[in-house]
XYZ file of C-alpha atoms in Angstrom:
625
model
C -97.410 -137.183 -88.443
C -100.088 -139.614 -89.003
C -103.539 -139.323 -87.666
C -102.976 -142.033 -85.048
C -99.860 -140.308 -83.865
C -101.512 -136.945 -83.515
C -104.238 -138.938 -81.317
C -101.484 -140.208 -79.123
C -99.781 -136.830 -78.878
C -103.291 -135.179 -77.726
C -103.573 -137.713 -75.150
C -100.005 -137.036 -73.944
C -100.874 -133.327 -73.663
C -104.246 -133.932 -71.756
C -102.423 -136.389 -69.352
C -99.733 -133.719 -68.589
C -102.082 -131.070 -68.264
C -104.085 -132.913 -65.703
C -101.083 -134.123 -63.786
C -99.813 -130.537 -63.744
C -103.074 -129.285 -62.386
C -103.019 -131.648 -59.539
C -99.324 -130.937 -58.467
C -99.532 -127.086 -59.132
C -102.933 -126.619 -56.941
C -101.938 -129.348 -54.732
C -105.216 -131.239 -55.069
C -105.567 -134.020 -52.657
C -108.411 -136.269 -51.336
C -111.057 -137.697 -53.526
C -110.640 -135.009 -56.118
C -106.881 -135.543 -56.684
C -107.599 -139.406 -56.755
C -110.195 -139.058 -59.424
C -108.089 -136.477 -61.424
C -105.036 -139.079 -61.373
C -106.984 -142.053 -62.288
C -108.414 -139.978 -65.245
C -105.113 -139.014 -66.348
C -104.209 -142.793 -66.015
C -106.968 -143.916 -68.128
C -106.430 -141.497 -70.658
C -102.828 -142.097 -71.367
C -103.012 -145.878 -70.636
C -106.452 -147.277 -71.740
C -104.823 -148.858 -74.860
C -102.081 -150.433 -73.156
C -104.462 -152.115 -70.679
C -106.843 -153.209 -73.573
C -103.734 -154.919 -75.350
C -102.662 -156.622 -72.216
C -106.128 -157.888 -71.497
C -106.314 -159.287 -75.225
C -102.924 -160.873 -74.746
C -104.190 -162.738 -71.754
C -107.125 -163.803 -73.518
C -105.236 -165.109 -76.602
C -102.633 -166.715 -74.422
C -99.976 -164.113 -75.211
C -99.231 -162.954 -71.982
C -95.837 -162.000 -71.728
C -95.213 -158.782 -73.673
C -94.418 -155.074 -72.847
C -98.159 -154.304 -72.515
C -98.449 -156.980 -69.816
C -95.454 -155.680 -68.042
C -96.585 -151.979 -68.125
C -100.182 -153.114 -67.003
C -99.017 -155.103 -63.944
C -96.490 -152.412 -62.960
C -98.923 -149.526 -63.094
C -101.986 -151.408 -61.819
C -99.753 -152.704 -59.060
C -98.272 -149.010 -58.302
C -102.043 -147.731 -58.029
C -102.910 -150.873 -55.701
C -99.937 -150.116 -53.412
C -100.895 -146.498 -53.097
C -104.442 -147.347 -52.181
C -102.972 -150.063 -49.833
C -100.425 -147.447 -48.029
C -103.250 -144.939 -48.269
C -100.817 -142.194 -49.718
C -103.033 -140.941 -52.266
C -100.150 -140.429 -54.581
C -100.672 -142.130 -57.931
C -98.177 -139.769 -59.817
C -95.589 -142.866 -60.366
C -98.259 -144.920 -62.110
C -99.404 -142.326 -64.251
C -95.737 -141.343 -64.965
C -94.774 -144.641 -66.137
C -97.541 -144.833 -68.735
C -97.111 -141.285 -69.933
C -93.401 -141.707 -70.340
C -94.057 -145.078 -72.162
C -96.382 -143.571 -74.392
C -93.904 -140.617 -75.116
C -91.325 -143.367 -75.962
C -93.736 -145.263 -78.168
C -94.481 -142.089 -80.121
C -90.953 -141.073 -80.729
C -90.272 -144.739 -81.849
C -93.421 -144.651 -84.155
C -92.106 -141.359 -85.707
C -88.600 -142.971 -86.377
C -90.099 -146.034 -87.836
C -92.315 -143.843 -90.109
C -89.316 -141.864 -91.223
C -87.269 -145.052 -91.952
C -90.304 -146.778 -93.901
C -90.569 -143.240 -95.871
C -87.109 -143.578 -96.890
C -87.788 -146.990 -98.548
C -91.376 -146.188 -99.656
C -90.202 -143.171 -101.216
C -89.232 -145.426 -104.279
C -92.935 -146.127 -104.604
C -93.074 -142.884 -106.335
C -91.166 -144.206 -109.275
C -94.167 -146.451 -110.213
C -95.776 -144.884 -113.379
C -99.488 -144.077 -113.093
C -99.967 -144.293 -116.953
C -98.283 -144.430 -120.545
C -99.028 -142.591 -123.611
C -100.024 -144.383 -126.627
C -100.539 -142.447 -129.782
C -103.873 -143.007 -131.416
C -105.305 -140.848 -134.586
C -102.800 -138.247 -133.858
C -103.616 -137.955 -130.324
C -101.947 -139.137 -127.041
C -104.172 -141.575 -125.001
C -103.207 -142.601 -121.400
C -103.396 -146.260 -120.957
C -102.560 -148.468 -117.967
C -98.926 -149.575 -118.197
C -100.141 -153.207 -117.646
C -102.051 -152.806 -120.912
C -99.014 -152.123 -123.093
C -97.772 -155.178 -125.205
C -94.171 -155.604 -125.811
C -93.209 -153.739 -128.900
C -95.465 -150.914 -128.749
C -94.470 -147.486 -129.310
C -95.059 -145.107 -126.311
C -94.564 -141.519 -125.955
C -92.873 -139.834 -122.860
C -93.272 -136.060 -122.512
C -90.878 -133.857 -120.497
C -91.894 -134.174 -116.825
C -93.168 -137.451 -116.907
C -91.876 -140.931 -115.800
C -90.802 -143.738 -118.356
C -93.347 -146.362 -117.566
C -91.758 -149.333 -119.450
C -88.317 -150.571 -120.234
C -87.436 -150.009 -123.847
C -85.210 -148.607 -126.815
C -85.502 -144.838 -127.989
C -86.657 -144.805 -131.417
C -87.138 -141.032 -131.914
C -86.105 -138.006 -130.189
C -83.409 -137.172 -127.572
C -83.395 -135.960 -123.885
C -81.720 -135.991 -120.524
C -83.126 -138.440 -117.723
C -83.293 -137.802 -114.123
C -82.443 -141.411 -112.632
C -82.219 -140.166 -108.955
C -85.064 -142.181 -107.617
C -83.168 -145.421 -108.992
C -79.555 -144.827 -108.569
C -79.421 -142.166 -105.808
C -77.559 -139.989 -108.051
C -78.572 -136.700 -109.263
C -76.347 -136.387 -112.376
C -78.706 -136.632 -115.310
C -78.156 -139.014 -118.207
C -78.614 -138.408 -121.791
C -80.679 -140.653 -124.113
C -80.951 -140.502 -127.790
C -82.141 -142.891 -130.610
C -80.904 -146.462 -130.132
C -80.239 -146.070 -126.548
C -81.701 -148.482 -123.713
C -83.904 -146.652 -121.190
C -85.494 -148.241 -118.054
C -88.702 -147.494 -116.302
C -88.858 -145.138 -113.175
C -86.574 -142.566 -114.880
C -87.964 -138.907 -115.113
C -87.740 -137.472 -118.719
C -86.589 -133.861 -118.205
C -86.348 -132.194 -121.577
C -87.294 -133.731 -125.107
C -90.102 -135.904 -126.084
C -89.172 -139.510 -126.729
C -90.746 -142.361 -128.482
C -89.726 -145.572 -127.139
C -90.199 -149.090 -128.320
C -90.976 -151.236 -125.297
C -88.845 -154.292 -124.634
C -90.493 -155.654 -121.528
C -94.144 -155.974 -120.154
C -95.025 -153.934 -117.137
C -94.675 -157.086 -114.642
C -91.206 -157.573 -115.873
C -89.954 -153.948 -115.941
C -87.124 -152.705 -113.903
C -89.734 -150.381 -111.862
C -91.756 -153.599 -110.859
C -88.765 -155.606 -110.087
C -87.499 -152.777 -107.757
C -90.887 -152.389 -106.155
C -91.232 -156.207 -105.544
C -87.774 -156.166 -104.066
C -88.519 -153.200 -101.836
C -91.783 -154.785 -100.603
C -90.370 -158.096 -99.566
C -87.147 -156.854 -98.034
C -88.775 -156.796 -94.544
C -89.475 -160.659 -94.650
C -85.935 -161.498 -94.665
C -84.836 -161.287 -90.827
C -81.293 -161.152 -89.796
C -79.818 -163.510 -87.217
C -79.821 -160.626 -84.785
C -83.429 -159.791 -85.368
C -84.406 -163.657 -84.827
C -82.277 -163.743 -81.690
C -84.013 -160.735 -80.217
C -87.283 -162.156 -81.008
C -86.414 -165.446 -79.213
C -84.806 -163.659 -76.470
C -87.807 -161.603 -75.818
C -89.866 -164.754 -75.600
C -87.616 -166.086 -73.028
C -86.596 -163.055 -71.263
C -90.240 -161.390 -70.519
C -91.571 -164.391 -68.591
C -88.163 -164.841 -66.726
C -88.343 -161.251 -65.372
C -92.037 -161.590 -64.399
C -91.163 -164.687 -62.524
C -88.121 -162.854 -60.804
C -90.400 -159.880 -60.015
C -92.752 -162.127 -58.425
C -90.265 -163.940 -56.269
C -88.836 -160.278 -55.202
C -92.211 -159.373 -54.099
C -92.870 -162.640 -52.020
C -89.699 -164.268 -51.000
C -88.040 -161.625 -48.942
C -91.068 -160.770 -46.881
C -91.787 -164.534 -46.271
C -88.185 -165.012 -45.000
C -88.342 -161.906 -42.775
C -91.447 -163.338 -41.123
C -90.016 -166.745 -40.624
C -87.121 -164.770 -39.061
C -89.572 -163.315 -36.890
C -89.422 -159.779 -38.412
C -92.046 -157.627 -39.886
C -92.717 -158.558 -43.597
C -92.635 -155.070 -44.976
C -94.814 -156.144 -48.113
C -95.156 -152.587 -49.204
C -91.187 -152.048 -49.629
C -90.822 -155.389 -51.613
C -93.825 -155.058 -53.881
C -92.588 -151.553 -54.609
C -89.142 -152.907 -55.556
C -90.822 -155.584 -57.610
C -92.892 -153.245 -59.691
C -89.923 -151.177 -60.393
C -88.145 -154.268 -61.471
C -90.848 -154.905 -63.895
C -90.688 -151.588 -65.322
C -87.039 -151.704 -65.702
C -87.103 -155.181 -67.268
C -89.383 -154.068 -70.242
C -87.520 -155.059 -73.344
C -88.729 -152.258 -75.445
C -85.321 -150.841 -76.271
C -84.030 -154.142 -77.763
C -87.320 -155.179 -79.367
C -88.035 -151.918 -81.036
C -84.493 -150.575 -81.820
C -82.786 -153.721 -83.405
C -85.453 -154.151 -86.221
C -85.545 -150.330 -86.589
C -81.727 -150.314 -87.150
C -81.874 -152.897 -89.937
C -84.942 -151.109 -91.450
C -83.086 -147.815 -91.372
C -80.115 -149.617 -92.800
C -82.118 -150.921 -95.687
C -83.714 -147.321 -96.254
C -80.332 -145.720 -96.199
C -78.902 -148.352 -98.792
C -81.806 -147.830 -101.092
C -81.499 -144.088 -100.963
C -77.889 -144.596 -102.100
C -79.145 -146.916 -105.160
C -78.323 -150.159 -103.424
C -81.343 -152.535 -103.061
C -80.696 -155.189 -100.419
C -83.326 -157.827 -100.298
C -83.597 -158.244 -96.525
C -81.690 -157.519 -93.289
C -80.158 -161.057 -93.162
C -78.085 -160.046 -96.316
C -77.209 -156.807 -94.973
C -75.818 -158.633 -91.918
C -73.973 -161.119 -94.193
C -72.641 -158.226 -96.400
C -71.097 -156.548 -93.200
C -68.877 -159.650 -92.854
C -67.494 -159.730 -96.475
C -63.847 -160.425 -96.736
C -63.516 -161.636 -100.435
C -65.126 -159.907 -103.385
C -65.211 -161.997 -106.757
C -65.942 -160.003 -109.841
C -67.180 -161.464 -113.288
C -65.056 -159.182 -115.654
C -67.510 -158.040 -118.468
C -70.291 -155.751 -117.389
C -68.922 -155.336 -113.843
C -65.547 -154.007 -113.905
C -65.701 -153.138 -117.889
C -68.604 -151.733 -119.559
C -69.585 -154.831 -121.713
C -69.551 -152.516 -124.774
C -67.393 -154.403 -127.340
C -65.978 -152.715 -130.420
C -64.097 -154.257 -133.283
C -60.533 -152.832 -133.147
C -58.783 -154.952 -135.788
C -59.384 -157.537 -138.423
C -56.740 -159.688 -139.477
C -57.194 -162.003 -142.509
C -55.572 -164.244 -145.048
C -56.723 -163.843 -148.655
C -60.392 -163.118 -147.766
C -61.267 -159.443 -148.125
C -61.848 -157.856 -144.544
C -65.663 -156.909 -145.424
C -66.075 -160.517 -146.181
C -64.629 -161.806 -142.867
C -66.890 -159.356 -141.110
C -69.920 -160.346 -142.929
C -69.536 -164.176 -142.288
C -68.784 -163.428 -138.704
C -71.846 -161.252 -138.093
C -74.171 -163.329 -140.026
C -73.042 -166.629 -138.194
C -73.439 -164.648 -134.837
C -76.845 -163.120 -135.742
C -78.938 -165.330 -133.549
C -76.918 -164.694 -130.370
C -77.527 -161.704 -127.874
C -73.972 -161.853 -126.520
C -72.313 -158.335 -126.681
C -69.582 -159.666 -128.863
C -72.242 -160.492 -131.502
C -73.762 -157.250 -131.218
C -70.201 -155.578 -131.853
C -69.568 -158.051 -134.836
C -72.955 -156.826 -136.513
C -72.240 -153.056 -135.750
C -68.727 -153.524 -137.420
C -70.317 -155.352 -140.452
C -72.717 -152.418 -140.819
C -74.783 -154.388 -143.524
C -78.318 -155.662 -143.497
C -78.582 -159.065 -141.608
C -80.803 -161.450 -143.663
C -81.303 -164.407 -141.334
C -82.576 -166.430 -144.158
C -79.075 -166.954 -145.426
C -78.146 -168.657 -142.060
C -78.905 -172.379 -141.061
C -77.668 -174.918 -138.888
C -76.749 -172.531 -136.144
C -75.042 -174.581 -133.124
C -73.832 -172.718 -130.096
C -70.996 -174.436 -128.099
C -70.727 -173.000 -124.642
C -67.433 -171.301 -123.761
C -66.391 -171.958 -127.351
C -68.379 -170.279 -130.152
C -70.773 -170.908 -132.936
C -70.766 -172.957 -136.118
C -73.544 -172.254 -138.720
C -74.177 -172.553 -142.636
C -74.203 -169.078 -144.357
C -75.433 -169.221 -147.862
C -74.507 -173.077 -147.479
C -70.834 -172.579 -146.457
C -69.639 -174.041 -143.143
C -68.525 -171.101 -140.933
C -67.125 -171.425 -137.464
C -66.766 -168.354 -135.306
C -65.231 -168.458 -131.668
C -62.325 -168.634 -129.575
C -59.119 -170.863 -129.892
C -60.804 -173.684 -128.153
C -63.502 -173.925 -130.966
C -60.543 -174.046 -133.362
C -58.883 -176.670 -131.617
C -62.136 -178.666 -131.206
C -62.670 -178.438 -134.929
C -58.831 -179.547 -135.686
C -58.320 -176.115 -137.484
C -54.739 -174.552 -137.131
C -55.012 -170.803 -135.822
C -52.720 -167.989 -135.650
C -51.694 -166.455 -132.472
C -52.395 -162.815 -132.038
C -50.587 -160.437 -129.575
C -53.278 -157.716 -129.519
C -54.839 -156.954 -126.138
C -58.590 -157.772 -126.511
C -61.040 -160.711 -127.201
C -59.690 -162.735 -130.195
C -62.561 -164.031 -132.423
C -61.343 -166.763 -135.049
C -62.979 -167.445 -138.264
C -63.005 -170.570 -140.127
C -64.491 -171.047 -143.638
C -65.275 -174.659 -144.978
C -62.583 -176.111 -142.507
C -59.973 -173.542 -143.364
C -58.750 -170.764 -141.110
C -59.775 -167.552 -142.558
C -58.477 -164.840 -140.068
C -59.358 -163.288 -136.672
C -61.108 -160.212 -135.270
C -59.853 -158.259 -132.285
C -62.708 -156.832 -130.103
C -61.882 -154.836 -127.042
C -64.039 -154.029 -124.011
C -63.650 -150.734 -122.150
C -62.914 -150.645 -118.310
C -65.574 -148.732 -116.352
C -64.584 -145.437 -115.241
C -64.672 -146.053 -111.493
C -63.461 -149.626 -111.618
C -60.047 -149.104 -110.400
C -61.348 -146.638 -107.793
C -63.842 -149.339 -106.713
C -60.939 -151.985 -106.224
C -59.068 -149.434 -104.106
C -62.073 -148.412 -102.013
C -62.953 -152.224 -101.279
C -59.502 -152.400 -99.750
C -60.140 -149.458 -97.644
C -63.380 -150.996 -96.300
C -61.487 -153.922 -95.151
C -61.998 -156.523 -97.942
C -58.972 -158.795 -97.963
C -59.093 -159.887 -101.370
C -60.328 -159.103 -104.599
C -60.668 -161.895 -107.485
C -61.666 -161.589 -111.087
C -63.042 -164.516 -113.065
C -63.488 -164.355 -116.968
C -64.170 -166.408 -120.028
C -61.670 -164.224 -121.818
C -58.185 -165.035 -122.854
C -55.500 -164.947 -120.216
C -53.555 -162.118 -121.835
C -56.576 -159.794 -121.795
C -57.620 -160.836 -118.394
C -54.151 -160.406 -116.970
C -53.877 -156.823 -118.536
C -57.245 -155.675 -117.066
C -56.487 -157.059 -113.583
C -53.026 -155.466 -113.515
C -54.733 -152.150 -114.688
C -57.284 -152.347 -111.978
C -55.180 -153.736 -109.158
C -57.156 -157.169 -108.635
C -55.387 -159.570 -106.330
C -56.161 -162.665 -108.235
C -57.485 -163.426 -111.724
C -58.792 -166.517 -113.504
C -59.214 -166.505 -117.322
C -60.893 -168.713 -120.013
C -63.317 -170.136 -117.785
C -66.716 -171.680 -118.785
C -69.858 -170.790 -116.644
C -69.177 -174.178 -114.800
C -65.696 -173.490 -114.141
C -66.637 -169.995 -112.447
C -68.829 -172.045 -110.109
C -65.845 -174.347 -109.304
C -63.648 -171.333 -108.680
C -66.101 -169.788 -106.104
C -66.446 -173.030 -104.503
C -62.771 -173.310 -104.086
C -62.730 -169.769 -102.677
C -65.495 -170.315 -100.354
C -63.704 -173.184 -98.899
C -60.460 -171.064 -98.220
C -62.285 -167.693 -97.510
C -61.801 -166.304 -93.831
C -65.123 -164.387 -93.784
C -68.068 -164.046 -96.193
C -67.524 -164.018 -100.150
C -69.508 -161.879 -102.369
C -69.826 -162.452 -106.066
C -70.453 -159.478 -108.493
C -72.053 -160.320 -111.885
C -74.493 -159.206 -114.371
C -75.066 -161.727 -117.255
C -77.458 -164.766 -117.200
C -74.471 -166.997 -116.818
C -73.673 -165.265 -113.717
C -77.054 -166.512 -111.852
C -75.661 -169.920 -110.675
C -72.466 -168.324 -109.051
C -74.614 -165.437 -107.591
C -76.937 -168.036 -105.834
C -73.703 -170.067 -104.692
C -71.967 -167.195 -103.161
C -72.509 -166.053 -99.488
C -73.873 -162.812 -100.944
C -74.669 -162.158 -104.752
C -74.598 -158.653 -105.985
C -75.902 -158.028 -109.305
C -75.721 -154.937 -111.587
C -79.221 -153.831 -111.714
C -79.614 -151.050 -114.323
C -78.257 -153.141 -117.419
C -78.060 -156.509 -115.802
C -79.942 -159.681 -116.747
C -83.378 -160.611 -115.198
C -81.879 -163.898 -114.047
C -78.984 -162.206 -112.346
C -80.956 -159.638 -110.448
C -83.494 -162.658 -109.474
C -80.674 -164.740 -108.160
C -78.885 -161.807 -106.290
C -78.986 -160.895 -102.732
C -78.041 -157.108 -103.512
C -78.855 -155.079 -106.573
C -76.785 -151.879 -107.628
C -79.042 -149.842 -109.607
C -76.627 -147.992 -111.631
C -74.126 -150.429 -112.465
C -71.155 -148.641 -110.594
C -68.985 -150.889 -108.855
C -67.812 -148.104 -106.481
C -71.303 -148.666 -104.761
C -70.014 -152.161 -103.762
C -67.713 -150.799 -101.012
C -70.335 -148.277 -100.190
C -72.916 -151.119 -99.579
C -70.358 -152.709 -97.304
C -69.741 -149.495 -95.380
C -73.483 -149.069 -94.842
C -73.958 -152.680 -93.619
C -71.105 -152.485 -91.095
C -72.465 -148.978 -89.717
C -75.837 -150.748 -89.449
C -74.362 -153.730 -87.511
C -72.327 -151.580 -85.397
C -75.423 -149.586 -84.500
C -77.240 -152.877 -83.580
C -74.499 -154.287 -81.363
C -74.379 -150.549 -79.728
C -77.882 -150.934 -78.845
C -77.806 -154.348 -77.543
C -74.720 -153.910 -75.153
C -76.265 -150.249 -74.080
C -79.711 -151.691 -73.333
C -78.697 -154.799 -71.615
C -75.935 -152.962 -69.719
C -78.216 -150.251 -68.109
C -81.020 -152.497 -67.803
C -78.866 -154.910 -65.783
C -77.323 -152.325 -63.723
C -80.794 -150.904 -62.735
C -82.334 -154.311 -62.169
C -79.683 -154.920 -59.489
C -80.189 -151.476 -57.959
C -83.952 -151.862 -58.100
C -83.786 -155.151 -56.332
C -81.631 -153.595 -53.699
C -84.012 -150.705 -53.228
C -81.650 -148.104 -54.488
C -83.340 -147.400 -57.904
C -86.837 -146.097 -57.436
C -89.776 -145.997 -60.094
C -88.245 -142.867 -61.753
C -85.054 -144.570 -62.338
C -87.073 -147.342 -63.700
C -88.716 -144.987 -66.171
C -85.304 -143.933 -67.454
C -84.310 -147.484 -67.488
C -87.146 -148.292 -69.967
C -88.361 -145.201 -71.898
C -84.865 -143.382 -71.701
C -82.807 -146.377 -72.875
C -85.586 -146.844 -75.736
C -85.375 -143.317 -77.044
C -81.625 -143.109 -76.784
C -81.498 -146.659 -78.729
C -84.091 -145.356 -81.403
C -82.072 -142.036 -81.819
C -78.882 -144.137 -82.387
C -80.766 -146.578 -84.744
C -81.904 -144.009 -87.082
C -78.233 -142.923 -87.609
C -78.351 -145.857 -90.112
C -80.358 -143.717 -92.567
C -77.434 -141.303 -92.838
C -75.216 -142.632 -95.531
C -74.494 -139.886 -97.955
C -70.704 -139.393 -96.737
C -69.960 -143.106 -96.386
């Protein structure tokens, strides 16, 4: 509990004690009045101050104004009727503050679920100087530096392990407690906790561009993106509050005036009391507080599950997803390519791999990496000149002065080179030397362990269609789609073709469309889809920047969980809207008729708010979704 919350709690206790003393000892007269007014000022002085400031600033109609008018009016009515009973006025303020304290605690709990991620921010990085470890600010570590991470320390920057092996705790990033092994050559991301061995890591990104910085930026900005429901409630409150104030004024004045015209007693006290009850009932706290809290709790629950949603508007869109489109490589497959076959004409196998690896040495594509691994020799870039990358086709270059073309069948057709068909399942890389076909290399990608389960989980979550887009050849794409149970597949696509396919699917979709990708080529499609989902752990910065939702552990199974979280959150929002408006509407009618008194009004305001807040924080519970 914060210092401010403790202060409010003590004021609540002090007020309750004063009221109890007055009632238990039946203190009346001047003494009773003084004690009641003291209790009222103790519990309500801040509400009165906020209401007065609102009037001065021209921002009159809010819950503070309603509470102030209702309670001051109740005190004035007690004075007018000479009843000396100010309990209702004190009780309205007392229970309102109890509700506010409860709401503050619930918001704090939701906020802590998100800001707990701030613990992943590293305080320092270890640099070895003269045989000693020196702690420096992570911002001061240059790309390419060697840092040392000891057991129990956070990895401060993204990089590659150059020495040592260990297990890493990724729970703060992914929500998963299962540790991951790290050894020489493995990429590691900032924010993980080193559990066992000492690691030396060569940094690959500056701190401002590291995974941990990106996550913190996403979390800090998530509350600025409001959902349609939140915007509606804000606009609703601006219209609703003045309307009920006018309604209360009419209720207080019109019936007595009509009675006087009819020759009857005005009975002003009764109608003013009903109007004050009407004001307390109409306070929009339950809606204004519980709706944003529901979304905030939903964002917090998602972050605890390793799913970062950039705002409540994206959470709302995600809940309406009916079509999920995947880019194959890196999302449904691991994006780790291995050479599984080399078919050559007269040239030796080793030479085929050497030409292919050298020609591709300037590329960062996973296929290029796999060719270089398969070759296994030293890559001397001075041997390579005139490199030209043809998007969606491949690469042409000169290796030792020899013209080399490495790519798919489209590249061979483009160059007018006859190529041999291959019936192997995998990506086929064709090679031509000096305009003559030299053979082809079979490279296979591996399906992710949870990919098939992820597709099935999406169907159970209510997704009507799953689609896979890939630049791979049709035979490989169809094989993967059939293995995973994907509904629709489109292969041999260029980046522009993927955008066109998404445009077509958007025009035909009954509901929202989500696109899942991880590569830099996916950024345009991620931006075009209704909701873009990026693989965060190994995805490109461009994809993460363009996406609306980021999966921190690259597990496609989390997509269905994210959808279920969003739908639970929206269900809670609608429950609170219907419940709050229903109870308040009923009590307003009963209050106007004189059936509901001030105690019923307290329940309609504070009771409804507490129930709505309790319901809202259920959005934090996502473990079993």
